[in-house]
Coordinates of C-alpha atoms and ligand atoms in Angstrom, one line a residue:
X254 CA -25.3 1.4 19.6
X255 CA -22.9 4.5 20.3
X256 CA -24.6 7.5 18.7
X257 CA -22.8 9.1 15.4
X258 CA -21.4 11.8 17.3
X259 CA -18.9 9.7 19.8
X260 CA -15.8 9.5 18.2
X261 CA -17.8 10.5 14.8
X262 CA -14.8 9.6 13.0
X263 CA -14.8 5.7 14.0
X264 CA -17.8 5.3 11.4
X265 CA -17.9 8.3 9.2
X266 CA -18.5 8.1 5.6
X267 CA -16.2 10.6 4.6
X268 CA -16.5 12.6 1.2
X269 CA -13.2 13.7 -0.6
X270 CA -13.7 16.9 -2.7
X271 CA -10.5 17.5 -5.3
X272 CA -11.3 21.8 -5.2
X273 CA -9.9 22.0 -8.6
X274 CA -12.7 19.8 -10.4
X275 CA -15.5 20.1 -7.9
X276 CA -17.5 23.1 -8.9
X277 CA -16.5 26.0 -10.1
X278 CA -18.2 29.5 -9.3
X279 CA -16.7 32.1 -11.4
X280 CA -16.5 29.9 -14.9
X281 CA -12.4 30.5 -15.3
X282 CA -12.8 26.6 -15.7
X283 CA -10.9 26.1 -12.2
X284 CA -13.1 24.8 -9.3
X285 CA -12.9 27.0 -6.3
X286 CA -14.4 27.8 -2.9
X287 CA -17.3 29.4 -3.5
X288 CA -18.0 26.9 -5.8
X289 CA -18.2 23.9 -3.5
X290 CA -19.9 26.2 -0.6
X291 CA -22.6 26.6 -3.1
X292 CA -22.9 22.9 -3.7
X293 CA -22.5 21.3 -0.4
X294 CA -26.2 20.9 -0.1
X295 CA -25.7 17.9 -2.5
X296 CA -23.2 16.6 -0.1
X297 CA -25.6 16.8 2.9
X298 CA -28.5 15.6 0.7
X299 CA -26.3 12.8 -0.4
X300 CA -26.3 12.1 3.8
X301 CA -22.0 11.7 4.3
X302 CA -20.3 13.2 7.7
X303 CA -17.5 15.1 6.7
X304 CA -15.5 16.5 3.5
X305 CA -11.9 16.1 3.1
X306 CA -10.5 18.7 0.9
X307 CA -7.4 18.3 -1.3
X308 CA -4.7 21.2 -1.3
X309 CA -6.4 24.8 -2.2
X310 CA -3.2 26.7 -0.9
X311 CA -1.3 29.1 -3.0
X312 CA 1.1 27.1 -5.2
X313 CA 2.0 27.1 -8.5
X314 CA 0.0 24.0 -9.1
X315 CA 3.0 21.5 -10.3
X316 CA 1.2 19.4 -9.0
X317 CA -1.7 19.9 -8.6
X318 CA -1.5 22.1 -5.2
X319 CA 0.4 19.0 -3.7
X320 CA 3.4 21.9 -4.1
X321 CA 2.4 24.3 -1.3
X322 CA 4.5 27.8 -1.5
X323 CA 2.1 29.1 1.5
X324 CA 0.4 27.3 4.3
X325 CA -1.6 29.6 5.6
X326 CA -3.7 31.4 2.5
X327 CA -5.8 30.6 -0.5
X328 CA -4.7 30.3 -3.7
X329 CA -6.5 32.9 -6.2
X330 CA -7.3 30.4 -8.1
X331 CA -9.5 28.9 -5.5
X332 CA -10.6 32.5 -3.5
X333 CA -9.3 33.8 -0.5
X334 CA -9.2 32.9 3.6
X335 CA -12.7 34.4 4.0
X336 CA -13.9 32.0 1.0
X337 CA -12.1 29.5 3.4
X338 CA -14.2 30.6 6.5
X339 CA -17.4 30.6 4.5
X340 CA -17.2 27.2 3.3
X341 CA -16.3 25.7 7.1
X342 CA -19.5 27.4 8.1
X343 CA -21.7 25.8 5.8
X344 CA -20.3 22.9 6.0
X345 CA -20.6 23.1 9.9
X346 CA -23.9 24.7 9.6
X347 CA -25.4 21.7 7.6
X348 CA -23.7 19.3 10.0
X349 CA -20.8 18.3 8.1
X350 CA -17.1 18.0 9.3
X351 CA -14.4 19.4 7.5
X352 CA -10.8 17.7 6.9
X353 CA -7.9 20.3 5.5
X354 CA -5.1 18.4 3.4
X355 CA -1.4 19.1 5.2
X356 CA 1.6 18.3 2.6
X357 CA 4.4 18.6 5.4
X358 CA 7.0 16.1 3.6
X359 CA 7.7 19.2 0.8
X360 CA 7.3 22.3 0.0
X361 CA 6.9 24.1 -3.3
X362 CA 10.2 25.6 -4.8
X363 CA 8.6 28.6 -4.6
X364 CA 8.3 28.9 -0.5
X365 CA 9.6 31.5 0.8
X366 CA 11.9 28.9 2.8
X367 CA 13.3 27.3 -0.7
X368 CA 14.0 30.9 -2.4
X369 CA 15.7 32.0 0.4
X370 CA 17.4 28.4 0.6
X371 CA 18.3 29.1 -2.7
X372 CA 19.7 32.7 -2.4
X373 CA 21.9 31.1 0.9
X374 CA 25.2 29.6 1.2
X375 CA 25.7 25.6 1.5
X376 CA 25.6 25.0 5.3
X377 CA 23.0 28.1 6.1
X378 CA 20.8 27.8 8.3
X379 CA 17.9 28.4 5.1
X380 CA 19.8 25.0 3.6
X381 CA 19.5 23.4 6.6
X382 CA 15.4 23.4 6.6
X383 CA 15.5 21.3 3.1
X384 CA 17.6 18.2 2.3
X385 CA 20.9 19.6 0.5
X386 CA 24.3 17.5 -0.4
X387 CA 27.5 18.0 -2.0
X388 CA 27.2 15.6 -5.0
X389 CA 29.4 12.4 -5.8
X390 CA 32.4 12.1 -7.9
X391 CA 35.3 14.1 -9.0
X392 CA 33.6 17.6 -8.9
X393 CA 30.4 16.7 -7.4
X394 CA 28.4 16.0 -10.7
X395 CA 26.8 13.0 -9.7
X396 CA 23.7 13.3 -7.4
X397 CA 24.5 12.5 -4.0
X398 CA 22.8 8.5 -4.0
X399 CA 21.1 7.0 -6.6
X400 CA 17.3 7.7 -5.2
X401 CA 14.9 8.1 -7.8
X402 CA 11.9 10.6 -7.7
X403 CA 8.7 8.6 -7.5
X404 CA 7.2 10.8 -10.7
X405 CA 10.0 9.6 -12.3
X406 CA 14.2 9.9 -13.1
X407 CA 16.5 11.2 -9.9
X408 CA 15.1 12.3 -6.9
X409 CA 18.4 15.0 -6.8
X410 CA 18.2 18.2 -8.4
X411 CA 21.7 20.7 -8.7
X412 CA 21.8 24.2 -7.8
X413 CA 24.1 27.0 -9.5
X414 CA 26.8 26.8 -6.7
X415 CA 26.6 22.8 -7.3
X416 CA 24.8 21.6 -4.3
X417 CA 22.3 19.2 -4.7
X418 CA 18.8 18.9 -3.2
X419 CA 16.5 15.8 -2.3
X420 CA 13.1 16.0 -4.1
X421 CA 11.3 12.5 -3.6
X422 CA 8.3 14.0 -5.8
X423 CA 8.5 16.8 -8.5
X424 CA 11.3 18.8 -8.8
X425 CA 9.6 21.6 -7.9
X426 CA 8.8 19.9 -4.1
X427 CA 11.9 20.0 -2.1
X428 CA 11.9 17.9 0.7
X429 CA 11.6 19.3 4.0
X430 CA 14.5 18.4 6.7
X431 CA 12.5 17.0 9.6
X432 CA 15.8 16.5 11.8
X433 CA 15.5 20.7 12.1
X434 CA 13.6 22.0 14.8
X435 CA 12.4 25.2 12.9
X436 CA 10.4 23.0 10.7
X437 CA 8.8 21.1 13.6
X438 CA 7.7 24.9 14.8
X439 CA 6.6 25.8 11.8
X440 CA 3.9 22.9 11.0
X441 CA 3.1 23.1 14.5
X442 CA 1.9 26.8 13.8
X443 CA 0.3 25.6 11.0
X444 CA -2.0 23.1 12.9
X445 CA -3.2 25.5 15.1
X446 CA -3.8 28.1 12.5
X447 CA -6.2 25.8 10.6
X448 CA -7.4 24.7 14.5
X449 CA -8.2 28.3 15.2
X450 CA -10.3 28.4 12.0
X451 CA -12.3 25.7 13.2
X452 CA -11.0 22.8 10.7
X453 CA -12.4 19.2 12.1
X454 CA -8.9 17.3 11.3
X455 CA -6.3 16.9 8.8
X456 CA -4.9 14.2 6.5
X457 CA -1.5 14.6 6.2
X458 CA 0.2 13.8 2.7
X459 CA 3.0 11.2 2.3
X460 CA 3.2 10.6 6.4
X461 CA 5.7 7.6 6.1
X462 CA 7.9 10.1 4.5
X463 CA 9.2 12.8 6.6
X464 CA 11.9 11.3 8.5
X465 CA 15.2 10.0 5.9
X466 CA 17.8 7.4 7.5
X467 CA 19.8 9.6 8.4
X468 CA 23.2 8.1 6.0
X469 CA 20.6 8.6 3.2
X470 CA 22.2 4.7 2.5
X471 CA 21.8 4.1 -1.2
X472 CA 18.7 2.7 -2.5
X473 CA 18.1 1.5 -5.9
X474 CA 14.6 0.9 -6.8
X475 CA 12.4 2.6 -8.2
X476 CA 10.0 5.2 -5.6
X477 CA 6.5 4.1 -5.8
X478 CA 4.2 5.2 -3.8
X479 CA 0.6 4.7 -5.4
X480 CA 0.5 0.8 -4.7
X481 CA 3.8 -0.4 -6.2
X482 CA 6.1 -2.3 -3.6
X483 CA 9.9 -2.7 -4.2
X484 CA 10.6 -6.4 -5.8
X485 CA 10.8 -9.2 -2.9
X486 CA 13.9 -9.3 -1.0
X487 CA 14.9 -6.2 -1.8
X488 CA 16.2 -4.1 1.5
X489 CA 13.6 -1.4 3.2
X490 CA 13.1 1.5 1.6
X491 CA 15.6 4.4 3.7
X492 CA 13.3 6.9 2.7
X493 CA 9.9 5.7 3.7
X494 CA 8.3 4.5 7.3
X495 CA 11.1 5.3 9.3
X496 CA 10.8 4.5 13.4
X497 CA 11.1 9.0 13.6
X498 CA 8.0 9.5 12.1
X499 CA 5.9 8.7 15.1
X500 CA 7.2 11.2 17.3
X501 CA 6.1 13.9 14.8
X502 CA 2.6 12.1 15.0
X503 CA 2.8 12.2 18.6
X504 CA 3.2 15.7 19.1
X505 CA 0.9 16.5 17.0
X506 CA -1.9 14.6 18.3
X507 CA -0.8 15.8 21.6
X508 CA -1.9 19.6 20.5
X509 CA -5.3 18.7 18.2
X510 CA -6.3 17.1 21.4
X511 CA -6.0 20.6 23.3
X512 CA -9.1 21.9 20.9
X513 CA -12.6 21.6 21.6
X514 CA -14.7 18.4 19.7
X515 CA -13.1 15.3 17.8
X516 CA -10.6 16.8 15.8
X517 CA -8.2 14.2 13.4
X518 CA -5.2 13.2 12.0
X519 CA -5.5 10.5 9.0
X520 CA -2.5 9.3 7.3
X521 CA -1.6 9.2 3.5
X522 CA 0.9 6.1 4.4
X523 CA 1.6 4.3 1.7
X524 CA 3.1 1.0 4.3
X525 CA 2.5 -2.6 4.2
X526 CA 2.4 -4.6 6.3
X527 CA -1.2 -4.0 7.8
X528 CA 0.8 -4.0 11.1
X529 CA 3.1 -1.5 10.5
X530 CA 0.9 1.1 9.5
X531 CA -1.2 0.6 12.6
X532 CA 1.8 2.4 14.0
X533 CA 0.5 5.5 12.8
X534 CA -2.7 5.2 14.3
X535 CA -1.9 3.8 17.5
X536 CA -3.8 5.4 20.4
X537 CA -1.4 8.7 21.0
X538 CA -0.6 8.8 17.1
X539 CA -3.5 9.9 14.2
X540 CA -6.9 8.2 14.2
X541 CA -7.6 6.8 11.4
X542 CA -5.0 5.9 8.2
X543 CA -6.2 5.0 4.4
X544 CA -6.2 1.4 3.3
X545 CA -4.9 1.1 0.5
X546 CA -4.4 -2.6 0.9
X547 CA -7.9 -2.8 0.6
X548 CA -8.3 -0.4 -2.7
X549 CA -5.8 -2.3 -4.7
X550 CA -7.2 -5.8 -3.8
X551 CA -8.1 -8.0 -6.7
X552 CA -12.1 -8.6 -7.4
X553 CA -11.7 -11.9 -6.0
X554 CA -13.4 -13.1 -2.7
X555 CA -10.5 -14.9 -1.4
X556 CA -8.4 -11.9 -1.1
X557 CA -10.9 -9.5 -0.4
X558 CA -12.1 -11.6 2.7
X559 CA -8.0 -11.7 3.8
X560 CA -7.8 -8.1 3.6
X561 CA -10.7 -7.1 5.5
X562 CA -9.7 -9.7 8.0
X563 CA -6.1 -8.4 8.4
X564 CA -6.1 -5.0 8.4
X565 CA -9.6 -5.4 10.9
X566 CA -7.0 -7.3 13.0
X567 CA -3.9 -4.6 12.7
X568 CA -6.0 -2.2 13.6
X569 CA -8.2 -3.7 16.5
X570 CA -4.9 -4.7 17.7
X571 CA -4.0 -1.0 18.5
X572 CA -8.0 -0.3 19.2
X573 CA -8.2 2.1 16.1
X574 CA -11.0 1.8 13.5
X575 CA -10.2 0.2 10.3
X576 CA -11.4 2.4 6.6
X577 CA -12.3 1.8 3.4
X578 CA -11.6 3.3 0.1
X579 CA -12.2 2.7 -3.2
X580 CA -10.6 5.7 -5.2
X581 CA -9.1 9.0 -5.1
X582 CA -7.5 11.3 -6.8
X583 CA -4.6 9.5 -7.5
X584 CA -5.8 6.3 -8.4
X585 CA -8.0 4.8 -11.5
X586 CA -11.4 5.2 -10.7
X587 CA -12.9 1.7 -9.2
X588 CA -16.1 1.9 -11.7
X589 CA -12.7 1.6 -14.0
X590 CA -10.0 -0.4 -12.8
X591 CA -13.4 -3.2 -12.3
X592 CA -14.2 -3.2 -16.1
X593 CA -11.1 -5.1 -16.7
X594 CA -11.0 -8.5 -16.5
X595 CA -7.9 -9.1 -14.2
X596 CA -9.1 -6.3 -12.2
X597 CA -6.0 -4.5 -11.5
X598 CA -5.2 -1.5 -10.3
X599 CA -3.2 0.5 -14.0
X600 CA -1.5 3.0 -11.4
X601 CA 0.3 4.3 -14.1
X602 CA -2.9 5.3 -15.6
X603 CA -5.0 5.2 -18.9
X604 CA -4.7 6.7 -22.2
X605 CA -5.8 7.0 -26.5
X606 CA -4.2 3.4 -27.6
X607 CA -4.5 1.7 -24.3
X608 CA -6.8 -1.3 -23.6
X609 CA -10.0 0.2 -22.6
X610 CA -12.2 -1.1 -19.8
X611 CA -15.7 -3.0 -20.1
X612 CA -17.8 0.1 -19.1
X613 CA -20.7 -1.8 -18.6
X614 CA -18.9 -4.0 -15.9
X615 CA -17.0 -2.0 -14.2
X616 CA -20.0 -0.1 -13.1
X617 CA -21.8 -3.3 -11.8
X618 CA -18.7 -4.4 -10.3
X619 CA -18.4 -1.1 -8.9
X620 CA -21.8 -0.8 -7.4
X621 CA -21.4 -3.9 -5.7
X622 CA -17.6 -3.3 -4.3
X623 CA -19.4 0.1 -3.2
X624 CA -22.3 -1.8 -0.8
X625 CA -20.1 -4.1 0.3
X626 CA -17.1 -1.2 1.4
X627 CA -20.1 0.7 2.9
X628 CA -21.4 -2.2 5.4
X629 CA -17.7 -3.0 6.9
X630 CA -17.2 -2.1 10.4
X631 CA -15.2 1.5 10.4
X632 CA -15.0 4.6 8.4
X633 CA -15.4 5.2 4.8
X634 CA -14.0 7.3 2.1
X635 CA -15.8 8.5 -1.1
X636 CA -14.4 10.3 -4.2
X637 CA -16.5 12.8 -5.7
X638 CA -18.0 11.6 -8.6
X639 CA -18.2 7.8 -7.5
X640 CA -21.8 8.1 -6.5
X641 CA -22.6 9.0 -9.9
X642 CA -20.6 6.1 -11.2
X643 CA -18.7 7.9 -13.2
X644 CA -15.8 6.2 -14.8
X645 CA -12.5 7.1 -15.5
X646 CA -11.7 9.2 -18.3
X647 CA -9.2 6.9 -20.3
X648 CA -9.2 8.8 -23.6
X649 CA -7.8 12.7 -22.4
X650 CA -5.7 13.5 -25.2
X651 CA -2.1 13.1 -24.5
X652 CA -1.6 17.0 -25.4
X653 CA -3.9 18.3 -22.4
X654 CA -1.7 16.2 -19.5
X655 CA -0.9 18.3 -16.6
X656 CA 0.2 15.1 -13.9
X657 CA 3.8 15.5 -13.9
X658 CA 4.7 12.2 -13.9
X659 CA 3.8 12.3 -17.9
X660 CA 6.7 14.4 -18.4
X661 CA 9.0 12.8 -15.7
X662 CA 8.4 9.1 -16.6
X663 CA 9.1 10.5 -20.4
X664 CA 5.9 9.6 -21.6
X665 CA 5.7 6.1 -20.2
X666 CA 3.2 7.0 -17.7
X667 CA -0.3 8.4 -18.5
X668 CA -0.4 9.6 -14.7
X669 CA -3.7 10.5 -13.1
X670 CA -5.6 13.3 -14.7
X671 CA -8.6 10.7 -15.8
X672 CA -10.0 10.7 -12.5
X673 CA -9.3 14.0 -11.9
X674 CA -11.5 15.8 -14.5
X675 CA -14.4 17.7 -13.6
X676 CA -17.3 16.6 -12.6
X677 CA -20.9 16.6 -14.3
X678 CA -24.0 18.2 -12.4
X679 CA -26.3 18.9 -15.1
X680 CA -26.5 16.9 -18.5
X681 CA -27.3 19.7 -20.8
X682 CA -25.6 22.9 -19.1
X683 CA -22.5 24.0 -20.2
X684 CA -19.3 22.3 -18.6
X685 CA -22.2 20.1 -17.5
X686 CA -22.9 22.3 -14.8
X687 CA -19.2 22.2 -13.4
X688 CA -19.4 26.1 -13.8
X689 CA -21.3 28.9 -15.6
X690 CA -19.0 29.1 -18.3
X691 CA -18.2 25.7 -21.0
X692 CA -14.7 26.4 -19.5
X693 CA -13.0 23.2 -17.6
X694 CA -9.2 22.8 -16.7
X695 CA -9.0 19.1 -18.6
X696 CA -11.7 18.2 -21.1
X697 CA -15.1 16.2 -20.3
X698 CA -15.6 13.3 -22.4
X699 CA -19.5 13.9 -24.0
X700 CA -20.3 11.1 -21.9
X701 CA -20.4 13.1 -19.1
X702 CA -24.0 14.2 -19.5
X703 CA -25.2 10.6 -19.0
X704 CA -23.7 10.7 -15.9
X705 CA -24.9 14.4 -14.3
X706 CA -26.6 14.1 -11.1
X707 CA -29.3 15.8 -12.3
X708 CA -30.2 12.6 -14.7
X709 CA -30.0 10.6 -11.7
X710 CA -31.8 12.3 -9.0
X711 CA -34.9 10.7 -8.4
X712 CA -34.2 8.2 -10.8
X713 CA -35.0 4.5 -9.0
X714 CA -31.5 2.6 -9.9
X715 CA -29.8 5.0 -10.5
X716 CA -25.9 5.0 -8.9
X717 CA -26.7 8.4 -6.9
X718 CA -30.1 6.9 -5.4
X719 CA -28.1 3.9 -4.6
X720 CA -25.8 5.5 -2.5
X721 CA -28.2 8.1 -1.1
X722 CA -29.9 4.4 -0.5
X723 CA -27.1 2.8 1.3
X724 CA -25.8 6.1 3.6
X725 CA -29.0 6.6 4.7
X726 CA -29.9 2.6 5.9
X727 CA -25.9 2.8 6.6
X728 CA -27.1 5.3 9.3
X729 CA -30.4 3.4 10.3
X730 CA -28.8 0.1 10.8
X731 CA -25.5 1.5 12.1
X732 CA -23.5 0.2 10.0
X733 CA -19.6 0.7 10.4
X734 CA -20.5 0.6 14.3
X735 CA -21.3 -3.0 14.5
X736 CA -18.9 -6.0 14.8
X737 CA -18.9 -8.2 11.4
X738 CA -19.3 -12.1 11.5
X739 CA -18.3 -13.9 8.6
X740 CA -21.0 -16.6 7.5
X741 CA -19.9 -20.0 5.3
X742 CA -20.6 -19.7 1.6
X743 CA -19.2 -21.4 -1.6
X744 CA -16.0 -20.0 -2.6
X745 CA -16.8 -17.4 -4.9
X746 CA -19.7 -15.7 -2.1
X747 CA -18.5 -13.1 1.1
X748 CA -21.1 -13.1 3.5
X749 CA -21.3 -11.4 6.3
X750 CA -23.6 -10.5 9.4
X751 CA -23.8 -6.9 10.7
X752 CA -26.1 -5.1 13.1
X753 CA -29.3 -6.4 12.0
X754 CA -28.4 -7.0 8.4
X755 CA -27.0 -9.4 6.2
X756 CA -24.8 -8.6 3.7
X757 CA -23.8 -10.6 0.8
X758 CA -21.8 -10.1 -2.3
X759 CA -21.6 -12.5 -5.1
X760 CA -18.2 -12.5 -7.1
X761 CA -19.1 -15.6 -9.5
X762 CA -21.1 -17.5 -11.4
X763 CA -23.8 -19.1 -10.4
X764 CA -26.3 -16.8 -8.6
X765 CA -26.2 -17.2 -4.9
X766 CA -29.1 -18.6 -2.4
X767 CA -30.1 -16.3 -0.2
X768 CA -31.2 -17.6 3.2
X769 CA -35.2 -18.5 3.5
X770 CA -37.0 -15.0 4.9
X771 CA -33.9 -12.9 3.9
X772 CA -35.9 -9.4 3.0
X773 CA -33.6 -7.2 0.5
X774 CA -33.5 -4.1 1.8
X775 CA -30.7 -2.6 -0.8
X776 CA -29.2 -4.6 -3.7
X777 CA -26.7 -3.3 -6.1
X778 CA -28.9 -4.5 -9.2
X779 CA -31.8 -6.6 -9.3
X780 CA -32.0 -10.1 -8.2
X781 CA -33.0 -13.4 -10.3
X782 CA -36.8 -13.9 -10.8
X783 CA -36.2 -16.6 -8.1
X784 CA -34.7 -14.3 -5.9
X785 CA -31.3 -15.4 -6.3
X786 CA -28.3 -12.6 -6.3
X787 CA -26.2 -12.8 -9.6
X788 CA -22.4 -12.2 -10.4
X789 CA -21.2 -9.1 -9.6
X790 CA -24.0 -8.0 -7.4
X791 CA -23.8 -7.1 -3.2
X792 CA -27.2 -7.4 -1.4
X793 CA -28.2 -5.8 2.6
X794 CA -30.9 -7.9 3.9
X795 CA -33.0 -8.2 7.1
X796 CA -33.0 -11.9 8.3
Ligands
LIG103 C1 0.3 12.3 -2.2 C2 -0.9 13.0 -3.0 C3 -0.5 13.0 -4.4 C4 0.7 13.9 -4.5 C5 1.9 13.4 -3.7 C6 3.0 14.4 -3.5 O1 0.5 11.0 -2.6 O2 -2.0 12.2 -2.7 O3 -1.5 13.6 -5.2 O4 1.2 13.9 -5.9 O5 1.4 13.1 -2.4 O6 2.5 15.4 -2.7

């Protein structure tokens, strides 16, 4: 069995930390740096590899920090650089690895690139770094092609002197104009500035969508990038997975492999087919890309099985490990999106007058889809909160909405502030322990105390000691390193051997057999008195 520190990040469980609802240290209600340096014991307790970080650059948070006005400091909000330098030593010093967030297809409006874009003429050299056009129609008033923003209404935005600029996000994130070499320099610089500071790898934001087609041709659809796919037949998208994107890729992989240790590129590529986004993580490309095929798959064996399969195949093809993730910060929490019957994915969010979720199932369903993501071969991504179980918040008052796409779709999408709210540590502190203070940037729903780790630690059953459970005999049985055999069931069973265990997972009714002289080391909830394992339930045995 290769040892967890070759190519650490072909097996790593890795944790994803969203700084602004993590912990907060100085009770303003934001979470922050010294917050989560404070609180990464729990982290190393919990027994994953590495942390990826979302944004905690200065920006003025239109998005959420996905709007980046300065690459290479800290937002107040969140600290400073030597809060920065503090945290990567803890983290080191407690053995975990740390991934940095990189949002190179925009900037924020308020770069110093974009304001001095702005204060420029049309054909500057400042314009030249963004995506600027001279409209259509008799004086220009019509935005330059019919793109639309993927929060929501045109992706064009006019200027005072009538120019236009591309923004496939918010307006207030410009895109960047990869075709101009001063920008390749630039996030070059950046790489190595986080390198210096000793960051273990980067996932880059929105990879498939630096490079434009160069004719920006006409596209009608709508932008989706969170799991929606443009209606059958419809012609490729010009703006997204484009051939140029690779070279980017190349040349950076081509520098992180100058620094000392593993250090690694994953990619935010929202691409399907599995075999084109094994493009991206082909062996001189990134290492590892999310896959999302796999998150938005239906509770249902039959396409579950498929997708493991396929995007196992993709990937082996171009010898790069295949992940798993259940949720993130842009997505409905899985012990969520479970508790519905059908399963499926509400991208566009949850709110007050919605159908709300089965609570009850969703978590059962999400304990099991959590033991079955952690014993596939590969790496793994967590979401904080998830090994609490803690379910989306589907009931944030419409008034407190700070996702953009609220306001962009015109109040036809709730967006995704109900899985970014913060998170409980302690049932009967204020803020539930998120900070000193009762203060928290969206509100907790009161349930939130039933969920606090500190009702759960220690607690046999409980969703924490399950995945403190299943990372630990993850380790033991090196799972993720081992190969996976499939083994024949009735339709509604997956079975699988790997390493030294069995692993089963029972999506119908009735309860499954296990084989004679299976010996349950980890089940997601407790078997029949016959031994059987019920709906809804994933078992690891020894056989
Ligand atoms: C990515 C991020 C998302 C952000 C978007 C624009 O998809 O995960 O949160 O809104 O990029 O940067």
């Amino acid at each position: 069995m290769p040892s967890r520190t070759d190519h650490w990040w072909r097996s790593a469980v890795i944790y994803q930390i969203y700084p602004r609802s993590f912990a907060d240290g100085n009770g303003d209600g934001m979470g922050d740096l010294p917050g989560i340096t404070a609180r990464l014991p729990h982290l190393r307790d919990l027994g994953v590899d590495a942390v990826w970080l979302s944004p905690f650059y200065p920006s003025p948070q239109h998005d959420a920090g996905y709007d980046v006005a300065d690459y290479r400091a800290v937002d107040p909000l969140f600290g400073d650089l030597g809060d920065a330098d503090k945290m990567i030593a803890e983290a080191h010093a407690l053995a975990l690895k740390v991934i940095v967030d990189l949002v190179p297809n925009h900037t924020s409006h308020e770069h110093a690139w974009f304001r001095a874009a702005l204060a420029a003429e049309p054909g500057s050299a400042e314009r030249e770094r963004y995506i600027f056009r001279d409209g259509r129609g008799p004086d220009g008033g019509e935005p330059p092609n019919g793109w639309q923003s993927v929060f929501g209404g045109s992706a064009w935005e006019r200027v005072a002197d009538g120019q236009w600029y591309l923004h496939l996000f918010d307006v207030s994130q410009p895109d960047l104009n990869w075709g101009c070499p001063a920008v390749r320099a630039e996030f070059v610089a950046i790489l190595r500035f986080w390198l210096d500071r000793g960051v273990d790898g980067f996932r880059i934001d929105v990879a498939h969508g630096l490079i434009k087609e160069e004719t920006l041709a006409d596209w009608e659809y709508a932008g989706e990038i969170l799991g929606g796919l443009p209606p059958e037949g419809a012609p490729p998208p010009p703006m997204w997975d484009q051939d140029g994107v690779h070279e980017v890729y190349q040349q950076w992989r081509a520098i992180l492999d100058e620094y000392e240790g593993e250090r690694i590129l994953v990619a935010e590529a929202w691409v399907q087919p599995a075999d084109r986004l094994a493009r991206y993580v082909r062996p001189d490309e990134m290492h590892q890309a999310f896959n999302f095929e796999y998150l938005t798959a239906p509770w249902s064996a039959d396409p579950l099985r498929k997708v493991i399969d396929s995007t196992m195949a993709a990937n082996g093809a171009v010898g790069a490990p295949t992940t798993w993730v259940l949720s993130n910060h842009d997505v409905v929490r899985h012990a969520t999106r479970l508790g519905y019957p059908d399963s499926e994915n509400r991208r566009h969010g949850i709110g007050i007058g919605d159908p709300q979720p089965d609570v009850g199932l969703g978590l059962r369903r999400a304990r099991a889809a959590t033991l079955l993501m952690l014993a596939l071969p590969g790496s793994a991504y967590l979401y904080q909160g998830e090994e609490l179980g803690l379910p989306e918040a589907t009931e944030i008052p419409d008034e407190y909405r700070q996702d953009p796409a609220w306001e962009r779709s015109g109040h036809t999408e709730r967006g995704r502030d109900g899985c970014r709210v913060p998170i409980p540590w302690e049932a009967d502190a204020p803020s539930y322990g998120f900070g000193p203070s009762d203060a928290s940037w969206l509100p907790q729903p009161a349930v939130w105390s039933e969920y606090a780790l500190d009702r759960q630690r220690d607690v046999a059953g409980s969703t924490y000691e399950l995945y403190r459970s299943a990372l630990r005999l993850r380790a033991r049985h090196g799972l993720g390193t081992a190969a996976l055999t499939w083994l024949d069931t009735p339709a509604d069973v997956l079975a699988f051997r790997t390493g030294d265990l069995l692993v089963l997972t029972n999506l119908g009714d009735p309860a499954a057999e296990l084989p004679l002289h299976a010996r349950v080391v980890l089940a997601s909830e407790p078997l029949t008195e016959d031994g059987r394992v019920p709906q809804d339930v994933t078992i690891w045995a020894r056989v």
